[in-house]
Amino acid sequence: MKKSLLAMVAALSLGLGGGAQAADTVKIGLMAPLTGSWASEGQGMKKIVELLAEQQNAKGGVLGKPIEVIVEDDGGDPRTASLAAQRLTTKGVAAVVGTYGSSVTEASQAIYDEAGIPQIANGSTAIRLTEKGYQKFFRTAPRDDEQGRMAAQTIEKLGFKKVAILHDSTSYAKGLADEANALLKKKGVEVVFFDALTPKESDYTAILTKLKGANPDVVLFTGYYPEAGLLLKQKKGMNWNVPFIGGDATNNADLVKIAGKAAEGFYFLSPPQPQDLDTPDAKAFLADYQKKYNELPPSIWAVLAGDGFRVAVAGIEGAKSADGAKSAGYLHKDLKNFPGLSGSIAFDAKGDREGEVYRLYKVDADGNFVMQKK
Amino acid sequence: MPASGISPISPIHSASPLVEEFLQQLTNGLAVGGIYALIALGYTMVYGVLKLINFAHGDLFTYGAYLGLTLLTSLALTDRLGFALGVLVLVLMVMGLVAVLGAILERAAYRPLRESPRLSAVVSALGASIFLQNTLMLIYGARFQVYPDDILPTATLNVLGLYVPLMRVLIVLASVGMMVALYLFIQKTRIGAAIRAAAIDQGAARLMGIDVNRVILLVFLLGPALGGVAGLMVGLYYGQVNFTMGWVYGMKAFTAAILGGIGNIPGAMVGGLLLGVIEALGAAYVSIAWKDAIAFVVLILILIVRPTGLLGERVADKI
Amino acid sequence: MNRLTLSVVALVVAVLPFAPLFLNTYQVDVLNSIGLYALLALSLNLILGEAGLFDMGHAAFYAMGAYTAAILNTHYQIPILWTLPLSGLAAGAFALLVARPVIHLRGDYLMIVTIGVGEIVRIALVNDVFGITGGANGIFGISRPKLFGWVIRRPEEFFYLIWGFVALTIFLFLRLKQSRFGRALNYLREDEVAAEGSGIDTDAYKLAAFGLGAAWAGMAGTLFAAKMTIISPESFSFWESVMLFMIVILGGAGSVLGVLLAAFLVIGLPELFRELAGARMLVFGLVMMVMMVVRPQGLWPAQTPRISLAALTGARKP
């Protein structure tokens, strides 16, 4: 037995090998939560990036070489992410797409930066990620402060006077809630409730009962779609007809699946969905995705990973080099009005996405997400 | 945290808003607690007989929810048999399947470790839990699975000005009913007596002609069956199921079992309902964000005063 | 220990210091991760393995140390490695404080209390308790450690810091195991009543084990904070405590070498299974289960000290 154990340890140390082999491909890394709580996002990211790589390769790849996508699981956890990042750096990737959670991305930023690899995050909206001066960090996701501004604006425009804000204590939702809270108070809108629910539970009636006691005109929920779906459903079960506004993490097809009819009238903010863009790229992509996987992309975040991949390819093509510094330089300076799946893309000096990205959506009686006029 | 101002609600209700909110929160807590209690029974029964904390029990609960969904949608039971009969058949099928799963788990992961240090079985249970969870993820995918939402009656009862959805009442009644049935089974039948005997002293029970292996098997059929039904009820009522849900519910149920005194069947029921109520009232009157911490603080305080839980025997048992 | 194992251990000890020379940065970083968890698991082993106290909330003490170090470093600019003793003290003192009223609880009841403490600490961190933990964002901008004027930055450099600390820990804990204190802990783990009857103040010994184990976890937390430069509550979840618990039991409770071996497996295997992508945790769970079933006493159980009869009778002769 002991011998077999030792054999296992030996196998372990060997198996961790498999260093960089010099093949004639351009490697693009994808760091995504394939396991753990955000596995559904991570698997969506993987599907989209693999599909796009396939299509790009059919068109001849990049720099005349086929693209090889190397996917590493970050488990939605900072420590695993730092290992995934180290692993990708040893595989000679030209750029990395990902990842979803802000603190998970943060744990990997320095590693890619020191290795000279451009990183394009897709779901990480925390403000500080682009405030550190990393020259090769980009994100296709908008920042929390922009969304906070948009949320406050929307609430004011729709004429609500008493707002309840509910988040879920994740850094994303808390950040957005704080941002919106400060702006609303400045605008003179009364915030009658501010607290956090515990994600991943099934019964939120206790919280809804308390919310109802505060008697708001509208509830701003900054957390994620599973909880949003349950809140809507259980709110309806209580016969309470207050409108809900959600942040972009509620933009997920499963929201309507969970809430059913109760989703009708729900507002949320989000970058435009591919089906609402009239660019041929977005339309073709959506059709191909449905054809290949027989479903819609799980969320806008997965689509933004697709945009990250396209931008990475554009950077390499534009710079005519797989060198990280060159392609990052191209993305900063020369990439303008790039037709992304989520609208036009350009990056500012910090690596943030330029332009106003957010739109207001409303769920109609059939459960469709309908983009509202600006 | 800003104080949540209680504003006047329409004057139709006779009770004052404060009392009404309290009662509403109490029913909210009881509904959640009923589910905790059902799952806690599985923990406590296994513990009673084997002194093992079956950390994979929460995942059996998840399997109940997923199996229920698959059977419901593939067999269209409620369409063919009507709501009441359809759900009844569904409950029986889920109970049976999850019970078999529980028995397999016992055979594969716990029986080989019965004579080993207790904690080895705990680690085996944790491994089994990871395995079961990820198997589900690979089969169904990581996205949320959703029960069809048009099969349940949506009636809402108006009891003294409180809105209580009919389904909630049914769920509480069903869980209490199952718990009472189990209690009577353990207390009044010969098989129940065998289970109790094995829980007190396996060696002596064996000498009295009780087949302890069969008792253990039975416990691993009953506990998972109840856990599976709890999963089905959560799926039916809340509508969404996820492959990691067993981890959250399992932890709560384990807490509930300890709160009531692990190994003690009425204790699991009391502990489950109490934990649900503590959570609801903690969220309502202290802080929503600190809800789970409050529940644990209450648990620790109770354990300081009563070291073996509310209804646990106070014998200095060997550990 | 037979000769084969002895030679393998000697080989590993001889080769490990040179590992960074022939491994790539990723592989070295996996070793760093293993080293950190080995430290944590060794500290838990003191509580769970030596004293037999079911602690499934060890991440709380780890978090306590990491946050103490991070706060002292970012607010008061104290060099991160100087905070080692302070974070150890903070974690140890916190452990004594929470363990004091519950130390007499029986096994599983103590287990849920430690789980509860772990969750309370995590929730407190998420909710930005006292306004100093940064909430869910955590604390970022922790400075790199400096040792004798050398800034430790690359995984290869951390390797020597972490594994140096592991080596020191192994040395100290092996000594501790053979000391009067260590033997008293083993005694009360095997039979508390008898130990008490022999004049051992069981509560005091249990508390001491708890405090020492927690303090060590706190120091491991400092190293973690120094390595990551950002810490957030999700690194100290219940799952971390569960992994540490699995490492100790899988290795063989009370066995220093077993715990080290298990740290290699529990942290290393998910990395080894990376090729399996989404299925890697499934295989990992299965392997855990199978290893436990095959080796119920742990992979490398602690040896019971044998005293030969001859020595005993010899001692009795005048």
PDB file of N, CA and C in Angstrom, chain C residues 205-270:
ATOM      1  N   TYR C 205      -5.276  21.653  29.538  1.00  0.00           N
ATOM      2  CA  TYR C 205      -4.493  21.102  28.424  1.00  0.00           C
ATOM      3  C   TYR C 205      -5.205  21.283  27.098  1.00  0.00           C
ATOM      4  N   LYS C 206      -6.517  21.045  27.119  1.00  0.00           N
ATOM      5  CA  LYS C 206      -7.277  21.211  25.877  1.00  0.00           C
ATOM      6  C   LYS C 206      -7.198  22.655  25.406  1.00  0.00           C
ATOM      7  N   LEU C 207      -7.367  23.581  26.339  1.00  0.00           N
ATOM      8  CA  LEU C 207      -7.315  24.994  25.963  1.00  0.00           C
ATOM      9  C   LEU C 207      -5.940  25.358  25.419  1.00  0.00           C
ATOM     10  N   ALA C 208      -4.915  24.828  26.071  1.00  0.00           N
ATOM     11  CA  ALA C 208      -3.563  25.139  25.603  1.00  0.00           C
ATOM     12  C   ALA C 208      -3.370  24.639  24.175  1.00  0.00           C
ATOM     13  N   ALA C 209      -3.857  23.424  23.893  1.00  0.00           N
ATOM     14  CA  ALA C 209      -3.736  22.890  22.538  1.00  0.00           C
ATOM     15  C   ALA C 209      -4.486  23.778  21.554  1.00  0.00           C
ATOM     16  N   PHE C 210      -5.688  24.178  21.959  1.00  0.00           N
ATOM     17  CA  PHE C 210      -6.506  25.025  21.101  1.00  0.00           C
ATOM     18  C   PHE C 210      -5.794  26.341  20.805  1.00  0.00           C
ATOM     19  N   GLY C 211      -5.301  26.954  21.870  1.00  0.00           N
ATOM     20  CA  GLY C 211      -4.657  28.260  21.708  1.00  0.00           C
ATOM     21  C   GLY C 211      -3.422  28.157  20.837  1.00  0.00           C
ATOM     22  N   LEU C 212      -2.608  27.137  21.074  1.00  0.00           N
ATOM     23  CA  LEU C 212      -1.372  26.989  20.319  1.00  0.00           C
ATOM     24  C   LEU C 212      -1.661  26.698  18.842  1.00  0.00           C
ATOM     25  N   GLY C 213      -2.607  25.773  18.606  1.00  0.00           N
ATOM     26  CA  GLY C 213      -2.974  25.443  17.229  1.00  0.00           C
ATOM     27  C   GLY C 213      -3.493  26.670  16.493  1.00  0.00           C
ATOM     28  N   ALA C 214      -4.351  27.432  17.175  1.00  0.00           N
ATOM     29  CA  ALA C 214      -4.932  28.617  16.546  1.00  0.00           C
ATOM     30  C   ALA C 214      -3.848  29.651  16.266  1.00  0.00           C
ATOM     31  N   ALA C 215      -2.934  29.826  17.205  1.00  0.00           N
ATOM     32  CA  ALA C 215      -1.869  30.813  17.021  1.00  0.00           C
ATOM     33  C   ALA C 215      -1.039  30.450  15.784  1.00  0.00           C
ATOM     34  N   TRP C 216      -0.781  29.150  15.635  1.00  0.00           N
ATOM     35  CA  TRP C 216       0.009  28.717  14.480  1.00  0.00           C
ATOM     36  C   TRP C 216      -0.743  28.971  13.181  1.00  0.00           C
ATOM     37  N   ALA C 217      -2.053  28.707  13.210  1.00  0.00           N
ATOM     38  CA  ALA C 217      -2.870  28.991  12.028  1.00  0.00           C
ATOM     39  C   ALA C 217      -2.841  30.485  11.725  1.00  0.00           C
ATOM     40  N   GLY C 218      -2.832  31.294  12.777  1.00  0.00           N
ATOM     41  CA  GLY C 218      -2.778  32.744  12.584  1.00  0.00           C
ATOM     42  C   GLY C 218      -1.500  33.149  11.870  1.00  0.00           C
ATOM     43  N   MET C 219      -0.395  32.531  12.257  1.00  0.00           N
ATOM     44  CA  MET C 219       0.869  32.866  11.597  1.00  0.00           C
ATOM     45  C   MET C 219       0.861  32.411  10.143  1.00  0.00           C
ATOM     46  N   ALA C 220       0.244  31.239   9.891  1.00  0.00           N
ATOM     47  CA  ALA C 220       0.105  30.802   8.497  1.00  0.00           C
ATOM     48  C   ALA C 220      -0.715  31.830   7.726  1.00  0.00           C
ATOM     49  N   GLY C 221      -1.709  32.416   8.409  1.00  0.00           N
ATOM     50  CA  GLY C 221      -2.526  33.459   7.787  1.00  0.00           C
ATOM     51  C   GLY C 221      -1.686  34.646   7.346  1.00  0.00           C
ATOM     52  N   THR C 222      -0.703  35.010   8.173  1.00  0.00           N
ATOM     53  CA  THR C 222       0.185  36.119   7.802  1.00  0.00           C
ATOM     54  C   THR C 222       0.926  35.804   6.506  1.00  0.00           C
ATOM     55  N   LEU C 223       1.443  34.579   6.431  1.00  0.00           N
ATOM     56  CA  LEU C 223       2.163  34.199   5.207  1.00  0.00           C
ATOM     57  C   LEU C 223       1.237  34.247   3.995  1.00  0.00           C
ATOM     58  N   PHE C 224       0.009  33.787   4.202  1.00  0.00           N
ATOM     59  CA  PHE C 224      -0.973  33.802   3.115  1.00  0.00           C
ATOM     60  C   PHE C 224      -1.228  35.240   2.656  1.00  0.00           C
ATOM     61  N   ALA C 225      -1.423  36.136   3.620  1.00  0.00           N
ATOM     62  CA  ALA C 225      -1.683  37.540   3.287  1.00  0.00           C
ATOM     63  C   ALA C 225      -0.496  38.126   2.538  1.00  0.00           C
ATOM     64  N   ALA C 226       0.714  37.774   2.993  1.00  0.00           N
ATOM     65  CA  ALA C 226       1.912  38.319   2.358  1.00  0.00           C
ATOM     66  C   ALA C 226       2.033  37.806   0.923  1.00  0.00           C
ATOM     67  N   LYS C 227       1.645  36.554   0.717  1.00  0.00           N
ATOM     68  CA  LYS C 227       1.790  35.967  -0.606  1.00  0.00           C
ATOM     69  C   LYS C 227       0.741  36.507  -1.576  1.00  0.00           C
ATOM     70  N   MET C 228      -0.517  36.598  -1.114  1.00  0.00           N
ATOM     71  CA  MET C 228      -1.598  37.012  -2.012  1.00  0.00           C
ATOM     72  C   MET C 228      -1.614  38.539  -2.207  1.00  0.00           C
ATOM     73  N   THR C 229      -1.169  39.295  -1.248  1.00  0.00           N
ATOM     74  CA  THR C 229      -1.251  40.762  -1.164  1.00  0.00           C
ATOM     75  C   THR C 229      -2.683  41.292  -1.161  1.00  0.00           C
ATOM     76  N   ILE C 230      -3.667  40.413  -1.302  1.00  0.00           N
ATOM     77  CA  ILE C 230      -5.062  40.815  -1.122  1.00  0.00           C
ATOM     78  C   ILE C 230      -5.755  39.669  -0.421  1.00  0.00           C
ATOM     79  N   ILE C 231      -6.548  39.977   0.596  1.00  0.00           N
ATOM     80  CA  ILE C 231      -7.307  38.902   1.236  1.00  0.00           C
ATOM     81  C   ILE C 231      -8.765  39.314   1.279  1.00  0.00           C
ATOM     82  N   SER C 232      -9.644  38.337   1.121  1.00  0.00           N
ATOM     83  CA  SER C 232     -11.070  38.626   1.204  1.00  0.00           C
ATOM     84  C   SER C 232     -11.757  37.449   1.885  1.00  0.00           C
ATOM     85  N   PRO C 233     -12.963  37.686   2.422  1.00  0.00           N
ATOM     86  CA  PRO C 233     -13.599  36.648   3.243  1.00  0.00           C
ATOM     87  C   PRO C 233     -13.759  35.315   2.527  1.00  0.00           C
ATOM     88  N   GLU C 234     -13.888  35.314   1.201  1.00  0.00           N
ATOM     89  CA  GLU C 234     -14.147  34.034   0.540  1.00  0.00           C
ATOM     90  C   GLU C 234     -12.977  33.053   0.638  1.00  0.00           C
ATOM     91  N   SER C 235     -11.784  33.582   1.019  1.00  0.00           N
ATOM     92  CA  SER C 235     -10.665  32.667   1.218  1.00  0.00           C
ATOM     93  C   SER C 235     -10.748  31.930   2.551  1.00  0.00           C
ATOM     94  N   PHE C 236     -11.716  32.289   3.379  1.00  0.00           N
ATOM     95  CA  PHE C 236     -11.779  31.690   4.719  1.00  0.00           C
ATOM     96  C   PHE C 236     -13.142  31.064   4.964  1.00  0.00           C
ATOM     97  N   SER C 237     -13.647  30.411   3.932  1.00  0.00           N
ATOM     98  CA  SER C 237     -14.991  29.849   4.019  1.00  0.00           C
ATOM     99  C   SER C 237     -14.981  28.533   4.786  1.00  0.00           C
ATOM    100  N   PHE C 238     -16.164  28.029   5.043  1.00  0.00           N
ATOM    101  CA  PHE C 238     -16.345  26.746   5.711  1.00  0.00           C
ATOM    102  C   PHE C 238     -15.593  25.645   4.955  1.00  0.00           C
ATOM    103  N   TRP C 239     -15.593  25.769   3.646  1.00  0.00           N
ATOM    104  CA  TRP C 239     -14.935  24.781   2.791  1.00  0.00           C
ATOM    105  C   TRP C 239     -13.452  24.651   3.141  1.00  0.00           C
ATOM    106  N   GLU C 240     -12.778  25.776   3.466  1.00  0.00           N
ATOM    107  CA  GLU C 240     -11.368  25.723   3.847  1.00  0.00           C
ATOM    108  C   GLU C 240     -11.210  24.875   5.109  1.00  0.00           C
ATOM    109  N   SER C 241     -12.081  25.106   6.092  1.00  0.00           N
ATOM    110  CA  SER C 241     -12.018  24.330   7.325  1.00  0.00           C
ATOM    111  C   SER C 241     -12.219  22.849   7.037  1.00  0.00           C
ATOM    112  N   VAL C 242     -13.146  22.567   6.132  1.00  0.00           N
ATOM    113  CA  VAL C 242     -13.426  21.171   5.791  1.00  0.00           C
ATOM    114  C   VAL C 242     -12.192  20.523   5.155  1.00  0.00           C
ATOM    115  N   MET C 243     -11.533  21.260   4.260  1.00  0.00           N
ATOM    116  CA  MET C 243     -10.339  20.710   3.608  1.00  0.00           C
ATOM    117  C   MET C 243      -9.252  20.401   4.627  1.00  0.00           C
ATOM    118  N   LEU C 244      -9.056  21.318   5.582  1.00  0.00           N
ATOM    119  CA  LEU C 244      -8.029  21.091   6.599  1.00  0.00           C
ATOM    120  C   LEU C 244      -8.376  19.868   7.437  1.00  0.00           C
ATOM    121  N   PHE C 245      -9.644  19.771   7.770  1.00  0.00           N
ATOM    122  CA  PHE C 245     -10.123  18.622   8.549  1.00  0.00           C
ATOM    123  C   PHE C 245      -9.831  17.329   7.782  1.00  0.00           C
ATOM    124  N   MET C 246     -10.114  17.344   6.495  1.00  0.00           N
ATOM    125  CA  MET C 246      -9.866  16.151   5.682  1.00  0.00           C
ATOM    126  C   MET C 246      -8.381  15.824   5.632  1.00  0.00           C
ATOM    127  N   ILE C 247      -7.545  16.856   5.521  1.00  0.00           N
ATOM    128  CA  ILE C 247      -6.104  16.600   5.447  1.00  0.00           C
ATOM    129  C   ILE C 247      -5.641  15.863   6.699  1.00  0.00           C
ATOM    130  N   VAL C 248      -6.070  16.360   7.876  1.00  0.00           N
ATOM    131  CA  VAL C 248      -5.584  15.769   9.126  1.00  0.00           C
ATOM    132  C   VAL C 248      -6.047  14.324   9.268  1.00  0.00           C
ATOM    133  N   ILE C 249      -7.340  14.088   9.011  1.00  0.00           N
ATOM    134  CA  ILE C 249      -7.856  12.738   9.208  1.00  0.00           C
ATOM    135  C   ILE C 249      -7.308  11.786   8.141  1.00  0.00           C
ATOM    136  N   LEU C 250      -7.252  12.268   6.914  1.00  0.00           N
ATOM    137  CA  LEU C 250      -6.739  11.427   5.838  1.00  0.00           C
ATOM    138  C   LEU C 250      -5.285  11.048   6.089  1.00  0.00           C
ATOM    139  N   GLY C 251      -4.509  11.991   6.587  1.00  0.00           N
ATOM    140  CA  GLY C 251      -3.101  11.712   6.831  1.00  0.00           C
ATOM    141  C   GLY C 251      -2.909  10.738   7.981  1.00  0.00           C
ATOM    142  N   GLY C 252      -3.803  10.789   8.931  1.00  0.00           N
ATOM    143  CA  GLY C 252      -3.670   9.978  10.138  1.00  0.00           C
ATOM    144  C   GLY C 252      -3.556  10.929  11.316  1.00  0.00           C
ATOM    145  N   ALA C 253      -4.637  11.034  12.092  1.00  0.00           N
ATOM    146  CA  ALA C 253      -4.673  12.016  13.173  1.00  0.00           C
ATOM    147  C   ALA C 253      -3.472  11.838  14.095  1.00  0.00           C
ATOM    148  N   GLY C 254      -2.779  12.915  14.364  1.00  0.00           N
ATOM    149  CA  GLY C 254      -1.658  12.857  15.285  1.00  0.00           C
ATOM    150  C   GLY C 254      -0.339  12.509  14.622  1.00  0.00           C
ATOM    151  N   SER C 255      -0.370  12.296  13.307  1.00  0.00           N
ATOM    152  CA  SER C 255       0.864  11.908  12.629  1.00  0.00           C
ATOM    153  C   SER C 255       1.377  13.072  11.786  1.00  0.00           C
ATOM    154  N   VAL C 256       2.506  13.627  12.168  1.00  0.00           N
ATOM    155  CA  VAL C 256       3.041  14.798  11.482  1.00  0.00           C
ATOM    156  C   VAL C 256       3.351  14.476  10.016  1.00  0.00           C
ATOM    157  N   LEU C 257       4.012  13.335   9.795  1.00  0.00           N
ATOM    158  CA  LEU C 257       4.367  12.977   8.426  1.00  0.00           C
ATOM    159  C   LEU C 257       3.133  12.650   7.597  1.00  0.00           C
ATOM    160  N   GLY C 258       2.170  11.988   8.239  1.00  0.00           N
ATOM    161  CA  GLY C 258       0.929  11.664   7.541  1.00  0.00           C
ATOM    162  C   GLY C 258       0.213  12.925   7.094  1.00  0.00           C
ATOM    163  N   VAL C 259       0.164  13.935   7.985  1.00  0.00           N
ATOM    164  CA  VAL C 259      -0.510  15.188   7.650  1.00  0.00           C
ATOM    165  C   VAL C 259       0.184  15.865   6.470  1.00  0.00           C
ATOM    166  N   LEU C 260       1.513  15.794   6.459  1.00  0.00           N
ATOM    167  CA  LEU C 260       2.252  16.388   5.339  1.00  0.00           C
ATOM    168  C   LEU C 260       1.910  15.690   4.024  1.00  0.00           C
ATOM    169  N   LEU C 261       1.900  14.376   4.077  1.00  0.00           N
ATOM    170  CA  LEU C 261       1.580  13.602   2.886  1.00  0.00           C
ATOM    171  C   LEU C 261       0.180  13.943   2.393  1.00  0.00           C
ATOM    172  N   ALA C 262      -0.765  14.023   3.345  1.00  0.00           N
ATOM    173  CA  ALA C 262      -2.147  14.322   2.958  1.00  0.00           C
ATOM    174  C   ALA C 262      -2.283  15.724   2.395  1.00  0.00           C
ATOM    175  N   ALA C 263      -1.469  16.661   2.914  1.00  0.00           N
ATOM    176  CA  ALA C 263      -1.519  18.017   2.355  1.00  0.00           C
ATOM    177  C   ALA C 263      -1.116  17.979   0.890  1.00  0.00           C
ATOM    178  N   PHE C 264      -0.098  17.165   0.581  1.00  0.00           N
ATOM    179  CA  PHE C 264       0.311  17.010  -0.813  1.00  0.00           C
ATOM    180  C   PHE C 264      -0.842  16.493  -1.657  1.00  0.00           C
ATOM    181  N   LEU C 265      -1.566  15.504  -1.120  1.00  0.00           N
ATOM    182  CA  LEU C 265      -2.630  14.895  -1.916  1.00  0.00           C
ATOM    183  C   LEU C 265      -3.843  15.803  -2.037  1.00  0.00           C
ATOM    184  N   VAL C 266      -4.314  16.338  -0.900  1.00  0.00           N
ATOM    185  CA  VAL C 266      -5.571  17.089  -0.934  1.00  0.00           C
ATOM    186  C   VAL C 266      -5.427  18.385  -1.731  1.00  0.00           C
ATOM    187  N   ILE C 267      -4.292  19.029  -1.636  1.00  0.00           N
ATOM    188  CA  ILE C 267      -4.102  20.266  -2.406  1.00  0.00           C
ATOM    189  C   ILE C 267      -3.566  19.948  -3.801  1.00  0.00           C
ATOM    190  N   GLY C 268      -2.753  18.923  -3.884  1.00  0.00           N
ATOM    191  CA  GLY C 268      -2.136  18.598  -5.162  1.00  0.00           C
ATOM    192  C   GLY C 268      -3.072  17.902  -6.145  1.00  0.00           C
ATOM    193  N   LEU C 269      -3.917  16.999  -5.645  1.00  0.00           N
ATOM    194  CA  LEU C 269      -4.758  16.228  -6.567  1.00  0.00           C
ATOM    195  C   LEU C 269      -5.663  17.102  -7.444  1.00  0.00           C
ATOM    196  N   PRO C 270      -6.404  18.086  -6.841  1.00  0.00           N
ATOM    197  CA  PRO C 270      -7.234  18.909  -7.730  1.00  0.00           C
ATOM    198  C   PRO C 270      -6.410  19.594  -8.814  1.00  0.00           C
TER     199      PRO C 270
END
